[in-house]
Amino acid sequence: MQYRPLGRTGIMVSPYALGTLMFATQVGNPDHDDSIRIIHKALDAGINLVDTADAYGDAEEVVGKALKGRRDQVVLATKVSRPMGTGPNQQGASRRWITTAVENSLRRLQTDHIDVYQIHRPDPATDIEETLSVLTDLVRSGKVRAIGASTTPPSDIVEAQWVAERRGLARFRTEQPPYSMLNRRVEREVLPLAERFGMGTLVWGPFAQGLLTGRVRKGRQNELRRAHLLRHLNDERRLDAVEQLIPVAEEAGLPMTHLAMAFTIAHPGVTSALLGPRTMAHLDDLLAGVDVVLGDDVLDRIDAIVPPGTDVGTLDQEYAPPALLTPHLRRRPLADRSAA
């Protein structure tokens, strides 16, 4: 396994990173011991970045158990801001909540520090200066080594960097956007911005939540576990693109999973791509592709199917700004809508 710099943090991480959502018993592997064996095999293979979140059910607890005796070998990342209860203050990026949530994550992870602490989704209700201020305090206390964010709009990335510099606060060192052969919009601004600001990127969804595993074909029954929950897993436009990408993999002599991972980590703005294995067989398949290199001819064919900087459809998990969710934020009052 080769290692890449995580932006300008000085931390070196593997291009393959281990995502842990599928180790949550509610949505993934119900056997903690089996999940721990998978984590250990990933570490033995040289993967040194493990990414989790407080909102991933009991995944933090599984990771905490797995890292006993191996914590120093791992760059441990987790996230905060998604709802963790029914109370109005059990979510978000306020000082009040982050101060509580980080202690809960440290306890579940059975560690005294988090290497990369990330804001899981933007919180437009909280001033970014408030968020950076509490994160700065966590860095100075030693509980957090570096801070980052996930699924952040480009303008918010720039604002956070500017506020940090102006106020002398810790700045976001990482960004975690979705990125795959089907979702390439981040190539327009997010990945170039990350390179400009010296940020590492831990991209999620390299297999498009299962569409790029080779298991899903148009006109056949979709057997993905979350197909009945997520609209984008049944999007005809995405399925059409998959049908065009499968021959590219076949002619390159590669499984779709290997094509998908090799494409994702080939971008110079990508530091690591998150794997999300649920079983040991899933991990074995992915590890078998660590030495795959895609030539320009293969990448050119992918570009012809899904042009650079474009998405095929919209991910259900994608962050939507308030103006897209609340009509009155994008509509003038009736009396002001006329040009006359």
Tab-separated table of C-alpha atoms in Angstrom:
chain	number	residue	atom	x	y	z
A	1	MET	CA	0.000	0.000	0.000
A	2	GLN	CA	1.341	3.407	-0.943
A	3	TYR	CA	0.562	6.470	1.158
A	4	ARG	CA	-0.413	10.011	0.252
A	5	PRO	CA	-0.217	13.277	2.201
A	6	LEU	CA	-3.531	14.299	3.747
A	7	GLY	CA	-3.434	17.817	2.392
A	8	ARG	CA	-0.813	19.807	4.288
A	9	THR	CA	-1.470	18.200	7.676
A	10	GLY	CA	1.730	16.164	7.514
A	11	ILE	CA	-0.368	13.010	8.011
A	12	MET	CA	0.133	10.193	5.496
A	13	VAL	CA	-2.854	8.037	4.597
A	14	SER	CA	-3.643	5.123	2.301
A	15	PRO	CA	-5.508	5.790	-0.999
A	16	TYR	CA	-8.024	3.179	0.130
A	17	ALA	CA	-9.753	4.187	3.367
A	18	LEU	CA	-12.155	2.086	5.391
A	19	GLY	CA	-15.668	3.455	5.764
A	20	THR	CA	-17.657	1.918	8.590
A	21	LEU	CA	-21.366	2.550	7.950
A	22	MET	CA	-21.831	-1.118	7.042
A	23	PHE	CA	-20.497	-2.168	10.452
A	24	ALA	CA	-23.549	-0.632	12.115
A	25	THR	CA	-25.819	-3.496	13.096
A	26	GLN	CA	-28.961	-1.551	12.142
A	27	VAL	CA	-28.027	-1.235	8.464
A	28	GLY	CA	-25.082	-3.546	7.851
A	29	ASN	CA	-23.257	-6.446	9.448
A	30	PRO	CA	-25.074	-7.574	12.616
A	31	ASP	CA	-22.025	-9.481	13.918
A	32	HIS	CA	-19.589	-7.222	15.804
A	33	ASP	CA	-16.887	-9.891	15.876
A	34	ASP	CA	-17.073	-10.356	12.112
A	35	SER	CA	-16.870	-6.591	11.566
A	36	ILE	CA	-13.815	-6.454	13.823
A	37	ARG	CA	-12.138	-9.183	11.768
A	38	ILE	CA	-12.830	-7.173	8.606
A	39	ILE	CA	-11.296	-4.055	10.158
A	40	HIS	CA	-8.218	-6.015	11.243
A	41	LYS	CA	-7.754	-7.463	7.756
A	42	ALA	CA	-7.983	-3.983	6.244
A	43	LEU	CA	-5.314	-2.743	8.654
A	44	ASP	CA	-3.120	-5.770	7.926
A	45	ALA	CA	-3.387	-4.936	4.211
A	46	GLY	CA	-1.991	-1.456	4.858
A	47	ILE	CA	-5.174	0.619	5.043
A	48	ASN	CA	-4.454	3.115	7.817
A	49	LEU	CA	-7.422	5.502	7.584
A	50	VAL	CA	-10.682	4.483	9.274
A	51	ASP	CA	-13.676	6.797	8.885
A	52	THR	CA	-16.829	6.596	10.976
A	53	ALA	CA	-19.515	8.917	12.398
A	54	ASP	CA	-21.596	9.314	15.516
A	55	ALA	CA	-24.716	8.961	13.366
A	56	TYR	CA	-23.669	5.516	12.072
A	57	GLY	CA	-25.583	3.624	14.724
A	58	ASP	CA	-23.164	1.552	16.801
A	59	ALA	CA	-20.315	1.760	14.257
A	60	GLU	CA	-18.133	3.892	16.549
A	61	GLU	CA	-18.417	1.216	19.235
A	62	VAL	CA	-17.368	-1.495	16.772
A	63	VAL	CA	-14.389	0.595	15.652
A	64	GLY	CA	-13.405	1.257	19.254
A	65	LYS	CA	-13.321	-2.459	19.996
A	66	ALA	CA	-11.383	-3.226	16.805
A	67	LEU	CA	-8.666	-0.650	17.469
A	68	LYS	CA	-7.712	-1.886	20.929
A	69	GLY	CA	-3.958	-2.360	20.843
A	70	ARG	CA	-3.741	-0.888	17.323
A	71	ARG	CA	-4.866	2.688	17.835
A	72	ASP	CA	-1.455	4.232	17.107
A	73	GLN	CA	-1.370	2.581	13.660
A	74	VAL	CA	-4.596	4.241	12.560
A	75	VAL	CA	-5.641	7.679	11.362
A	76	LEU	CA	-9.074	7.748	12.968
A	77	ALA	CA	-11.750	10.033	11.539
A	78	THR	CA	-15.284	10.558	12.760
A	79	LYS	CA	-18.070	13.043	12.190
A	80	VAL	CA	-20.624	15.169	14.029
A	81	SER	CA	-23.771	17.230	13.244
A	82	ARG	CA	-26.355	14.667	12.114
A	83	PRO	CA	-29.298	14.146	14.519
A	84	MET	CA	-28.484	11.946	17.492
A	85	GLY	CA	-31.834	12.178	19.252
A	86	THR	CA	-35.205	13.859	19.109
A	87	GLY	CA	-34.127	17.001	20.946
A	88	PRO	CA	-33.584	20.183	18.911
A	89	ASN	CA	-30.055	20.585	20.308
A	90	GLN	CA	-28.895	17.018	19.689
A	91	GLN	CA	-27.567	17.877	16.251
A	92	GLY	CA	-25.838	20.620	14.321
A	93	ALA	CA	-22.493	22.371	14.605
A	94	SER	CA	-23.028	24.613	17.638
A	95	ARG	CA	-20.529	24.873	20.486
A	96	ARG	CA	-23.151	23.412	22.800
A	97	TRP	CA	-23.651	20.250	20.780
A	98	ILE	CA	-20.104	19.664	19.532
A	99	THR	CA	-18.748	19.911	23.083
A	100	THR	CA	-21.093	17.126	24.132
A	101	ALA	CA	-20.847	15.032	20.965
A	102	VAL	CA	-17.059	14.831	20.923
A	103	GLU	CA	-16.992	13.379	24.438
A	104	ASN	CA	-19.581	10.797	23.417
A	105	SER	CA	-17.530	9.820	20.358
A	106	LEU	CA	-14.306	9.568	22.367
A	107	ARG	CA	-16.038	7.263	24.838
A	108	ARG	CA	-17.512	5.025	22.143
A	109	LEU	CA	-14.214	4.906	20.257
A	110	GLN	CA	-12.302	4.162	23.474
A	111	THR	CA	-9.624	6.718	22.659
A	112	ASP	CA	-8.366	10.022	24.017
A	113	HIS	CA	-8.117	11.772	20.660
A	114	ILE	CA	-9.633	11.881	17.172
A	115	ASP	CA	-7.254	12.419	14.268
A	116	VAL	CA	-9.777	14.037	11.910
A	117	TYR	CA	-13.041	15.442	13.343
A	118	GLN	CA	-15.481	16.395	10.608
A	119	ILE	CA	-18.736	18.306	10.315
A	120	HIS	CA	-20.981	15.677	8.725
A	121	ARG	CA	-23.288	18.120	6.941
A	122	PRO	CA	-23.338	21.934	6.799
A	123	ASP	CA	-25.359	23.621	9.544
A	124	PRO	CA	-26.713	26.891	8.103
A	125	ALA	CA	-28.285	27.756	11.472
A	126	THR	CA	-24.869	28.113	13.101
A	127	ASP	CA	-22.326	30.822	12.317
A	128	ILE	CA	-19.212	29.189	10.840
A	129	GLU	CA	-17.103	31.250	13.255
A	130	GLU	CA	-18.928	29.582	16.159
A	131	THR	CA	-18.191	26.142	14.742
A	132	LEU	CA	-14.540	26.855	13.980
A	133	SER	CA	-14.086	28.384	17.425
A	134	VAL	CA	-15.150	25.265	19.311
A	135	LEU	CA	-13.217	23.010	16.922
A	136	THR	CA	-10.139	25.162	17.500
A	137	ASP	CA	-10.530	24.656	21.251
A	138	LEU	CA	-10.696	20.894	20.712
A	139	VAL	CA	-7.494	20.988	18.662
A	140	ARG	CA	-5.708	23.043	21.301
A	141	SER	CA	-6.892	20.674	24.034
A	142	GLY	CA	-5.430	17.686	22.183
A	143	LYS	CA	-8.761	15.901	21.798
A	144	VAL	CA	-8.715	16.510	18.043
A	145	ARG	CA	-5.699	16.617	15.737
A	146	ALA	CA	-7.252	18.098	12.585
A	147	ILE	CA	-10.711	19.248	11.515
A	148	GLY	CA	-12.705	18.800	8.344
A	149	ALA	CA	-16.142	18.861	6.788
A	150	SER	CA	-18.294	16.799	4.457
A	151	THR	CA	-20.490	17.535	1.438
A	152	THR	CA	-19.753	21.258	1.689
A	153	PRO	CA	-20.821	23.644	-1.106
A	154	PRO	CA	-17.851	25.380	-2.749
A	155	SER	CA	-18.829	28.835	-1.486
A	156	ASP	CA	-18.956	27.506	2.083
A	157	ILE	CA	-15.502	25.962	1.707
A	158	VAL	CA	-14.118	29.359	0.724
A	159	GLU	CA	-15.981	31.172	3.500
A	160	ALA	CA	-14.702	28.782	6.158
A	161	GLN	CA	-11.115	29.222	4.995
A	162	TRP	CA	-11.499	33.001	4.970
A	163	VAL	CA	-13.089	33.134	8.438
A	164	ALA	CA	-10.389	30.896	9.886
A	165	GLU	CA	-7.637	33.121	8.520
A	166	ARG	CA	-9.320	36.351	9.585
A	167	ARG	CA	-10.081	35.150	13.108
A	168	GLY	CA	-6.931	33.130	13.712
A	169	LEU	CA	-8.870	29.879	14.060
A	170	ALA	CA	-8.079	26.323	13.041
A	171	ARG	CA	-9.106	25.760	9.453
A	172	PHE	CA	-10.737	22.817	7.783
A	173	ARG	CA	-7.971	20.505	6.621
A	174	THR	CA	-10.166	17.952	4.871
A	175	GLU	CA	-13.312	17.739	2.801
A	176	GLN	CA	-15.415	14.603	2.265
A	177	PRO	CA	-17.490	14.936	-0.912
A	178	PRO	CA	-19.301	12.246	-2.925
A	179	TYR	CA	-17.304	11.181	-5.980
A	180	SER	CA	-17.672	8.351	-8.463
A	181	MET	CA	-17.898	7.701	-12.183
A	182	LEU	CA	-21.561	8.725	-11.932
A	183	ASN	CA	-21.075	11.761	-9.685
A	184	ARG	CA	-18.343	14.023	-11.016
A	185	ARG	CA	-19.682	17.502	-10.298
A	186	VAL	CA	-17.077	18.020	-7.556
A	187	GLU	CA	-14.434	18.087	-10.299
A	188	ARG	CA	-15.674	21.580	-11.216
A	189	GLU	CA	-14.951	23.386	-7.950
A	190	VAL	CA	-14.710	21.238	-4.831
A	191	LEU	CA	-11.646	19.185	-5.777
A	192	PRO	CA	-9.778	22.183	-7.292
A	193	LEU	CA	-10.576	24.218	-4.156
A	194	ALA	CA	-9.253	21.449	-1.947
A	195	GLU	CA	-6.004	21.450	-3.908
A	196	ARG	CA	-5.779	25.254	-3.758
A	197	PHE	CA	-6.254	25.358	0.020
A	198	GLY	CA	-4.051	22.353	0.717
A	199	MET	CA	-6.947	20.217	1.946
A	200	GLY	CA	-7.058	16.446	1.859
A	201	THR	CA	-10.157	14.798	0.401
A	202	LEU	CA	-11.760	11.604	1.673
A	203	VAL	CA	-14.322	10.921	-1.015
A	204	TRP	CA	-17.355	8.735	-0.360
A	205	GLY	CA	-19.569	6.666	-2.618
A	206	PRO	CA	-16.971	5.467	-5.186
A	207	PHE	CA	-19.355	2.604	-6.079
A	208	ALA	CA	-22.384	4.923	-6.304
A	209	GLN	CA	-23.959	3.089	-3.336
A	210	GLY	CA	-23.795	-0.216	-5.198
A	211	LEU	CA	-24.641	0.758	-8.777
A	212	LEU	CA	-20.989	0.382	-9.816
A	213	THR	CA	-20.419	-3.060	-8.309
A	214	GLY	CA	-21.597	-4.966	-11.369
A	215	ARG	CA	-24.553	-6.377	-9.427
A	216	VAL	CA	-27.120	-3.937	-10.821
A	217	ARG	CA	-28.240	-4.157	-14.450
A	218	LYS	CA	-31.023	-2.374	-16.249
A	219	GLY	CA	-34.117	-4.495	-16.729
A	220	ARG	CA	-33.220	-6.860	-13.896
A	221	GLN	CA	-34.396	-6.912	-10.318
A	222	ASN	CA	-32.388	-4.519	-8.166
A	223	GLU	CA	-31.226	-6.540	-5.170
A	224	LEU	CA	-29.298	-3.790	-3.407
A	225	ARG	CA	-30.226	-3.668	0.280
A	226	ARG	CA	-31.178	0.013	0.144
A	227	ALA	CA	-32.835	0.031	-3.284
A	228	HIS	CA	-36.312	0.449	-1.775
A	229	LEU	CA	-35.154	3.425	0.305
A	230	LEU	CA	-33.052	5.513	-2.092
A	231	ARG	CA	-34.517	6.876	-5.309
A	232	HIS	CA	-31.176	7.311	-7.036
A	233	LEU	CA	-30.587	3.558	-6.931
A	234	ASN	CA	-33.496	3.145	-9.363
A	235	ASP	CA	-32.824	6.220	-11.519
A	236	GLU	CA	-33.099	5.196	-15.179
A	237	ARG	CA	-30.465	7.738	-16.225
A	238	ARG	CA	-27.951	6.257	-13.806
A	239	LEU	CA	-28.784	2.714	-14.863
A	240	ASP	CA	-28.279	3.704	-18.520
A	241	ALA	CA	-24.816	5.068	-17.669
A	242	VAL	CA	-23.940	1.886	-15.785
A	243	GLU	CA	-24.841	-0.181	-18.857
A	244	GLN	CA	-22.372	1.893	-20.883
A	245	LEU	CA	-19.626	1.607	-18.268
A	246	ILE	CA	-19.821	-2.172	-17.894
A	247	PRO	CA	-18.296	-2.840	-21.366
A	248	VAL	CA	-15.434	-0.460	-20.475
A	249	ALA	CA	-14.613	-2.628	-17.482
A	250	GLU	CA	-14.995	-5.839	-19.456
A	251	GLU	CA	-12.704	-4.686	-22.255
A	252	ALA	CA	-10.124	-3.553	-19.698
A	253	GLY	CA	-10.327	-7.000	-18.103
A	254	LEU	CA	-11.483	-5.586	-14.775
A	255	PRO	CA	-14.367	-6.127	-12.382
A	256	MET	CA	-16.558	-3.034	-12.101
A	257	THR	CA	-15.444	-2.523	-8.496
A	258	HIS	CA	-11.800	-2.286	-9.544
A	259	LEU	CA	-12.622	0.111	-12.389
A	260	ALA	CA	-14.634	2.299	-10.002
A	261	MET	CA	-11.922	2.496	-7.341
A	262	ALA	CA	-9.081	3.029	-9.804
A	263	PHE	CA	-11.015	5.841	-11.483
A	264	THR	CA	-11.735	7.562	-8.185
A	265	ILE	CA	-8.205	7.596	-6.787
A	266	ALA	CA	-6.701	8.631	-10.151
A	267	HIS	CA	-7.858	12.245	-9.737
A	268	PRO	CA	-5.043	14.440	-8.360
A	269	GLY	CA	-7.495	16.150	-6.005
A	270	VAL	CA	-8.478	12.883	-4.315
A	271	THR	CA	-6.473	11.740	-1.309
A	272	SER	CA	-8.423	8.647	-0.301
A	273	ALA	CA	-11.621	6.890	-1.352
A	274	LEU	CA	-13.798	5.239	1.265
A	275	LEU	CA	-14.565	1.564	0.912
A	276	GLY	CA	-17.740	0.333	2.585
A	277	PRO	CA	-17.469	-3.465	2.839
A	278	ARG	CA	-20.148	-5.334	4.757
A	279	THR	CA	-18.538	-8.772	4.507
A	280	MET	CA	-15.041	-10.204	4.323
A	281	ALA	CA	-15.705	-11.248	0.713
A	282	HIS	CA	-16.448	-7.609	-0.179
A	283	LEU	CA	-13.146	-6.503	1.341
A	284	ASP	CA	-11.178	-9.307	-0.349
A	285	ASP	CA	-12.564	-8.282	-3.733
A	286	LEU	CA	-11.605	-4.647	-3.218
A	287	LEU	CA	-8.117	-5.416	-1.920
A	288	ALA	CA	-7.476	-7.490	-5.031
A	289	GLY	CA	-7.650	-4.284	-7.060
A	290	VAL	CA	-5.111	-2.144	-5.198
A	291	ASP	CA	-2.539	-2.304	-8.012
A	292	VAL	CA	-4.932	-1.454	-10.870
A	293	VAL	CA	-3.858	1.519	-12.975
A	294	LEU	CA	-6.164	2.956	-15.623
A	295	GLY	CA	-4.592	4.203	-18.825
A	296	ASP	CA	-5.651	7.430	-20.509
A	297	ASP	CA	-7.620	5.460	-23.109
A	298	VAL	CA	-9.858	3.954	-20.430
A	299	LEU	CA	-10.285	7.286	-18.655
A	300	ASP	CA	-11.146	8.927	-21.988
A	301	ARG	CA	-13.916	6.367	-22.533
A	302	ILE	CA	-15.334	7.066	-19.082
A	303	ASP	CA	-15.223	10.816	-19.858
A	304	ALA	CA	-17.246	10.185	-23.023
A	305	ILE	CA	-19.966	8.401	-21.035
A	306	VAL	CA	-20.108	10.764	-18.046
A	307	PRO	CA	-18.482	14.087	-18.976
A	308	PRO	CA	-16.044	15.575	-16.430
A	309	GLY	CA	-17.692	17.847	-13.891
A	310	THR	CA	-21.180	16.410	-14.323
A	311	ASP	CA	-23.508	14.221	-12.274
A	312	VAL	CA	-25.879	11.596	-13.596
A	313	GLY	CA	-28.948	12.207	-11.478
A	314	THR	CA	-28.930	13.400	-7.879
A	315	LEU	CA	-27.923	11.488	-4.769
A	316	ASP	CA	-30.564	11.228	-2.070
A	317	GLN	CA	-27.867	11.904	0.567
A	318	GLU	CA	-26.614	15.047	-1.162
A	319	TYR	CA	-26.723	18.212	0.917
A	320	ALA	CA	-29.515	20.565	-0.128
A	321	PRO	CA	-29.221	24.241	0.918
A	322	PRO	CA	-32.206	25.709	2.791
A	323	ALA	CA	-33.377	27.649	-0.268
A	324	LEU	CA	-33.969	24.393	-2.120
A	325	LEU	CA	-36.010	22.932	0.726
A	326	THR	CA	-38.048	25.936	1.877
A	327	PRO	CA	-40.169	27.629	-0.821
A	328	HIS	CA	-40.385	31.060	0.824
A	329	LEU	CA	-36.590	31.386	0.651
A	330	ARG	CA	-36.641	31.242	-3.146
A	331	ARG	CA	-39.924	33.050	-3.829
A	332	ARG	CA	-40.574	36.735	-3.421
A	333	PRO	CA	-43.831	37.763	-1.720
A	334	LEU	CA	-46.714	37.812	-4.205
A	335	ALA	CA	-46.822	41.601	-4.200
A	336	ASP	CA	-43.170	41.786	-5.314
A	337	ARG	CA	-43.151	39.188	-8.097
A	338	SER	CA	-44.317	41.385	-10.921
A	339	ALA	CA	-41.954	43.503	-12.991
A	340	ALA	CA	-44.663	46.173	-13.320
